[in-house]
PDB file of C-alpha atoms in Angstrom:
ATOM      1  CA  MET A   1     -41.442  -0.951  -3.370  1.00  0.00           C
ATOM      2  CA  PRO A   2     -40.400  -3.452  -6.107  1.00  0.00           C
ATOM      3  CA  ALA A   3     -39.348  -6.930  -5.082  1.00  0.00           C
ATOM      4  CA  ALA A   4     -35.651  -7.727  -5.353  1.00  0.00           C
ATOM      5  CA  ASN A   5     -34.653 -10.023  -8.159  1.00  0.00           C
ATOM      6  CA  THR A   6     -33.653 -12.936  -5.959  1.00  0.00           C
ATOM      7  CA  ASP A   7     -33.230 -15.353  -8.886  1.00  0.00           C
ATOM      8  CA  ARG A   8     -30.476 -13.248 -10.445  1.00  0.00           C
ATOM      9  CA  ALA A   9     -28.708 -12.724  -7.143  1.00  0.00           C
ATOM     10  CA  SER A  10     -28.673 -16.462  -6.466  1.00  0.00           C
ATOM     11  CA  THR A  11     -27.315 -17.368  -9.909  1.00  0.00           C
ATOM     12  CA  ASP A  12     -24.557 -14.769  -9.753  1.00  0.00           C
ATOM     13  CA  TYR A  13     -23.361 -15.467  -6.232  1.00  0.00           C
ATOM     14  CA  PHE A  14     -21.578 -18.819  -6.443  1.00  0.00           C
ATOM     15  CA  PRO A  15     -19.269 -17.965  -9.357  1.00  0.00           C
ATOM     16  CA  ARG A  16     -18.106 -14.879  -7.427  1.00  0.00           C
ATOM     17  CA  LEU A  17     -17.669 -16.881  -4.230  1.00  0.00           C
ATOM     18  CA  ALA A  18     -15.696 -19.584  -6.067  1.00  0.00           C
ATOM     19  CA  ALA A  19     -13.414 -16.961  -7.585  1.00  0.00           C
ATOM     20  CA  GLU A  20     -12.736 -15.512  -4.124  1.00  0.00           C
ATOM     21  CA  ARG A  21     -12.457 -18.833  -2.248  1.00  0.00           C
ATOM     22  CA  LEU A  22     -10.451 -21.459  -4.082  1.00  0.00           C
ATOM     23  CA  ASP A  23     -11.028 -23.927  -1.236  1.00  0.00           C
ATOM     24  CA  ILE A  24     -14.794 -23.747  -1.673  1.00  0.00           C
ATOM     25  CA  ALA A  25     -14.539 -24.025  -5.452  1.00  0.00           C
ATOM     26  CA  LEU A  26     -12.335 -27.099  -5.159  1.00  0.00           C
ATOM     27  CA  CYS A  27     -14.641 -28.740  -2.596  1.00  0.00           C
ATOM     28  CA  ARG A  28     -17.707 -28.163  -4.775  1.00  0.00           C
ATOM     29  CA  ALA A  29     -15.938 -29.367  -7.919  1.00  0.00           C
ATOM     30  CA  SER A  30     -14.759 -32.444  -6.035  1.00  0.00           C
ATOM     31  CA  THR A  31     -18.288 -33.141  -4.813  1.00  0.00           C
ATOM     32  CA  ALA A  32     -19.682 -32.847  -8.344  1.00  0.00           C
ATOM     33  CA  VAL A  33     -17.052 -35.222  -9.744  1.00  0.00           C
ATOM     34  CA  ALA A  34     -17.550 -37.670  -6.845  1.00  0.00           C
ATOM     35  CA  ARG A  35     -21.309 -37.742  -7.427  1.00  0.00           C
ATOM     36  CA  ALA A  36     -20.797 -38.368 -11.139  1.00  0.00           C
ATOM     37  CA  ALA A  37     -18.264 -41.116 -10.372  1.00  0.00           C
ATOM     38  CA  ASP A  38     -20.610 -42.745  -7.856  1.00  0.00           C
ATOM     39  CA  ALA A  39     -23.462 -42.689 -10.373  1.00  0.00           C
ATOM     40  CA  ARG A  40     -21.282 -44.223 -13.092  1.00  0.00           C
ATOM     41  CA  ALA A  41     -19.841 -46.805 -10.714  1.00  0.00           C
ATOM     42  CA  GLY A  42     -23.302 -47.707  -9.463  1.00  0.00           C
ATOM     43  CA  ALA A  43     -24.446 -48.322 -13.029  1.00  0.00           C
ATOM     44  CA  LEU A  44     -21.493 -50.691 -13.465  1.00  0.00           C
ATOM     45  CA  GLY A  45     -22.171 -52.484 -10.184  1.00  0.00           C
ATOM     46  CA  ILE A  46     -18.917 -51.443  -8.549  1.00  0.00           C
ATOM     47  CA  GLY A  47     -18.357 -48.658  -6.050  1.00  0.00           C
ATOM     48  CA  VAL A  48     -15.620 -46.082  -6.523  1.00  0.00           C
ATOM     49  CA  GLY A  49     -13.770 -47.369  -3.458  1.00  0.00           C
ATOM     50  CA  GLN A  50     -14.040 -50.942  -4.722  1.00  0.00           C
ATOM     51  CA  HIS A  51     -12.708 -49.863  -8.109  1.00  0.00           C
ATOM     52  CA  LEU A  52      -9.727 -48.149  -6.480  1.00  0.00           C
ATOM     53  CA  VAL A  53      -8.942 -51.171  -4.303  1.00  0.00           C
ATOM     54  CA  LEU A  54      -9.100 -53.587  -7.250  1.00  0.00           C
ATOM     55  CA  LYS A  55      -6.941 -51.255  -9.355  1.00  0.00           C
ATOM     56  CA  MET A  56      -4.273 -50.976  -6.665  1.00  0.00           C
ATOM     57  CA  LEU A  57      -4.250 -54.720  -6.008  1.00  0.00           C
ATOM     58  CA  ALA A  58      -3.919 -55.445  -9.724  1.00  0.00           C
ATOM     59  CA  GLU A  59      -1.022 -53.010 -10.076  1.00  0.00           C
ATOM     60  CA  ALA A  60       0.777 -53.332  -6.725  1.00  0.00           C
ATOM     61  CA  GLY A  61      -0.012 -56.912  -5.782  1.00  0.00           C
ATOM     62  CA  PRO A  62      -1.318 -58.188  -2.441  1.00  0.00           C
ATOM     63  CA  CYS A  63      -1.543 -55.514   0.274  1.00  0.00           C
ATOM     64  CA  SER A  64      -2.800 -55.235   3.813  1.00  0.00           C
ATOM     65  CA  GLN A  65      -5.999 -53.286   4.400  1.00  0.00           C
ATOM     66  CA  ARG A  66      -3.899 -50.717   6.259  1.00  0.00           C
ATOM     67  CA  VAL A  67      -1.679 -50.140   3.226  1.00  0.00           C
ATOM     68  CA  LEU A  68      -4.715 -49.936   0.944  1.00  0.00           C
ATOM     69  CA  SER A  69      -6.334 -47.457   3.317  1.00  0.00           C
ATOM     70  CA  ASP A  70      -3.225 -45.297   3.635  1.00  0.00           C
ATOM     71  CA  GLU A  71      -2.326 -45.286  -0.061  1.00  0.00           C
ATOM     72  CA  LEU A  72      -5.863 -44.716  -1.342  1.00  0.00           C
ATOM     73  CA  ARG A  73      -6.694 -42.240   1.442  1.00  0.00           C
ATOM     74  CA  ILE A  74      -9.797 -44.161   2.456  1.00  0.00           C
ATOM     75  CA  ASP A  75     -10.735 -44.254   6.132  1.00  0.00           C
ATOM     76  CA  ARG A  76      -9.734 -47.589   7.687  1.00  0.00           C
ATOM     77  CA  THR A  77     -13.241 -48.369   8.910  1.00  0.00           C
ATOM     78  CA  VAL A  78     -14.604 -47.750   5.407  1.00  0.00           C
ATOM     79  CA  MET A  79     -11.844 -49.927   3.955  1.00  0.00           C
ATOM     80  CA  VAL A  80     -12.983 -52.875   6.078  1.00  0.00           C
ATOM     81  CA  GLY A  81     -16.458 -52.627   4.519  1.00  0.00           C
ATOM     82  CA  ILE A  82     -15.046 -52.309   1.006  1.00  0.00           C
ATOM     83  CA  CYS A  83     -12.850 -55.375   1.442  1.00  0.00           C
ATOM     84  CA  ASP A  84     -15.691 -57.328   3.093  1.00  0.00           C
ATOM     85  CA  GLY A  85     -17.963 -56.621   0.132  1.00  0.00           C
ATOM     86  CA  LEU A  86     -15.302 -57.497  -2.426  1.00  0.00           C
ATOM     87  CA  GLU A  87     -14.477 -60.709  -0.569  1.00  0.00           C
ATOM     88  CA  GLN A  88     -18.134 -61.756  -0.268  1.00  0.00           C
ATOM     89  CA  ALA A  89     -18.548 -61.214  -4.024  1.00  0.00           C
ATOM     90  CA  GLY A  90     -15.434 -63.295  -4.730  1.00  0.00           C
ATOM     91  CA  HIS A  91     -13.403 -60.396  -6.173  1.00  0.00           C
ATOM     92  CA  VAL A  92     -10.659 -60.530  -3.527  1.00  0.00           C
ATOM     93  CA  ARG A  93      -9.445 -62.993  -0.936  1.00  0.00           C
ATOM     94  CA  ARG A  94      -7.709 -62.410   2.371  1.00  0.00           C
ATOM     95  CA  GLU A  95      -4.701 -64.542   3.173  1.00  0.00           C
ATOM     96  CA  ARG A  96      -2.228 -64.547   6.020  1.00  0.00           C
ATOM     97  CA  ASN A  97       0.625 -62.184   5.256  1.00  0.00           C
ATOM     98  CA  VAL A  98       3.758 -64.349   5.132  1.00  0.00           C
ATOM     99  CA  ALA A  99       5.893 -61.395   6.287  1.00  0.00           C
ATOM    100  CA  ASP A 100       3.616 -60.585   9.262  1.00  0.00           C
ATOM    101  CA  ARG A 101       1.488 -63.467  10.560  1.00  0.00           C
ATOM    102  CA  ARG A 102      -0.684 -61.011  12.522  1.00  0.00           C
ATOM    103  CA  ALA A 103      -1.850 -59.309   9.329  1.00  0.00           C
ATOM    104  CA  TYR A 104      -3.779 -60.375   6.265  1.00  0.00           C
ATOM    105  CA  ALA A 105      -2.903 -59.642   2.670  1.00  0.00           C
ATOM    106  CA  VAL A 106      -5.773 -58.770   0.346  1.00  0.00           C
ATOM    107  CA  THR A 107      -5.343 -60.370  -3.083  1.00  0.00           C
ATOM    108  CA  ILE A 108      -7.357 -59.774  -6.258  1.00  0.00           C
ATOM    109  CA  THR A 109      -9.020 -62.833  -7.826  1.00  0.00           C
ATOM    110  CA  ASP A 110      -9.739 -63.586 -11.481  1.00  0.00           C
ATOM    111  CA  SER A 111     -13.313 -62.415 -10.893  1.00  0.00           C
ATOM    112  CA  GLY A 112     -11.939 -59.154  -9.491  1.00  0.00           C
ATOM    113  CA  ARG A 113      -9.701 -58.720 -12.539  1.00  0.00           C
ATOM    114  CA  ARG A 114     -12.700 -59.156 -14.854  1.00  0.00           C
ATOM    115  CA  LEU A 115     -14.758 -56.621 -12.883  1.00  0.00           C
ATOM    116  CA  LEU A 116     -11.825 -54.207 -12.875  1.00  0.00           C
ATOM    117  CA  ALA A 117     -11.436 -54.546 -16.654  1.00  0.00           C
ATOM    118  CA  GLN A 118     -15.119 -53.653 -17.152  1.00  0.00           C
ATOM    119  CA  ALA A 119     -14.805 -50.654 -14.841  1.00  0.00           C
ATOM    120  CA  GLU A 120     -11.587 -49.468 -16.499  1.00  0.00           C
ATOM    121  CA  ASP A 121     -13.211 -49.691 -19.951  1.00  0.00           C
ATOM    122  CA  ALA A 122     -15.782 -47.114 -18.809  1.00  0.00           C
ATOM    123  CA  VAL A 123     -13.232 -44.615 -17.447  1.00  0.00           C
ATOM    124  CA  PRO A 124     -12.289 -42.733 -20.663  1.00  0.00           C
ATOM    125  CA  GLU A 125     -15.919 -41.987 -21.539  1.00  0.00           C
ATOM    126  CA  PHE A 126     -16.599 -40.920 -17.939  1.00  0.00           C
ATOM    127  CA  LEU A 127     -13.589 -38.585 -17.902  1.00  0.00           C
ATOM    128  CA  ASP A 128     -14.493 -37.083 -21.274  1.00  0.00           C
ATOM    129  CA  GLY A 129     -18.039 -36.365 -20.125  1.00  0.00           C
ATOM    130  CA  THR A 130     -17.066 -35.084 -16.692  1.00  0.00           C
ATOM    131  CA  PHE A 131     -14.265 -32.804 -17.890  1.00  0.00           C
ATOM    132  CA  GLN A 132     -15.710 -31.782 -21.248  1.00  0.00           C
ATOM    133  CA  ALA A 133     -15.458 -28.091 -20.324  1.00  0.00           C
ATOM    134  CA  LEU A 134     -11.653 -28.409 -20.210  1.00  0.00           C
ATOM    135  CA  SER A 135      -9.317 -28.667 -23.172  1.00  0.00           C
ATOM    136  CA  PRO A 136      -6.732 -31.485 -23.168  1.00  0.00           C
ATOM    137  CA  THR A 137      -4.085 -28.939 -22.125  1.00  0.00           C
ATOM    138  CA  GLU A 138      -6.272 -27.691 -19.257  1.00  0.00           C
ATOM    139  CA  ARG A 139      -6.875 -31.266 -18.105  1.00  0.00           C
ATOM    140  CA  GLU A 140      -3.128 -31.858 -18.046  1.00  0.00           C
ATOM    141  CA  GLN A 141      -2.607 -28.641 -16.084  1.00  0.00           C
ATOM    142  CA  LEU A 142      -5.348 -29.568 -13.618  1.00  0.00           C
ATOM    143  CA  SER A 143      -3.790 -32.988 -13.145  1.00  0.00           C
ATOM    144  CA  GLY A 144      -0.416 -31.389 -12.376  1.00  0.00           C
ATOM    145  CA  ILE A 145      -1.907 -28.888  -9.938  1.00  0.00           C
ATOM    146  CA  LEU A 146      -3.954 -31.524  -8.120  1.00  0.00           C
ATOM    147  CA  GLY A 147      -0.890 -33.750  -7.970  1.00  0.00           C
ATOM    148  CA  LYS A 148       0.961 -30.987  -6.137  1.00  0.00           C
ATOM    149  CA  LEU A 149      -1.909 -30.508  -3.692  1.00  0.00           C
ATOM    150  CA  LEU A 150      -2.107 -34.232  -2.953  1.00  0.00           C
ATOM    151  CA  ARG A 151       1.593 -34.781  -2.260  1.00  0.00           C
ATOM    152  CA  PRO A 152       2.513 -35.261   1.365  1.00  0.00           C
ATOM    153  CA  ARG A 153       3.324 -31.950   3.058  1.00  0.00           C
ATOM    154  CA  SER A 154       6.944 -32.937   3.605  1.00  0.00           C
ATOM    155  CA  GLU A 155       7.450 -33.260  -0.170  1.00  0.00           C
ATOM    156  CA  THR A 156       5.905 -29.863  -0.957  1.00  0.00           C
ATOM    157  CA  THR A 157       7.857 -27.952   1.693  1.00  0.00           C
ATOM    158  CA  SER A 158      11.232 -29.343   0.595  1.00  0.00           C
ATOM    159  CA  GLN A 159      10.877 -28.137  -3.003  1.00  0.00           C
TER     160      GLN A 159
END
């Protein structure tokens, strides 16, 4: 009895599964992009979460860790570690929130702005390499579709 061609079966299976199960395809694509982002960020000396926090602080101004966590969809316990690391490196500082003395506002420093600028300079090349299989139109479509998926449920059900 001839042996089954297990190599062919294994290389043909995932594309079929991904076509049948959009959730699995999206999870695997997300994992691949996250790994590539982590590798790029590591080479720059800044984690993806750190990059996101610095970017939000630069654009939105001082925020509490809770707001950063909620807006960036980063677990609150993870956010504490991100902010601790950024503070220890001198890229952010924590100050009493004048509106709520029980809370602290996280503020980006000049050092954080410089690190953010370096990280942002690397983004276009990273995106081009990561999404090279997609045309500019497909990238725009993907961005629109993902934007719909990431909106709060209340927004998507009212449309």
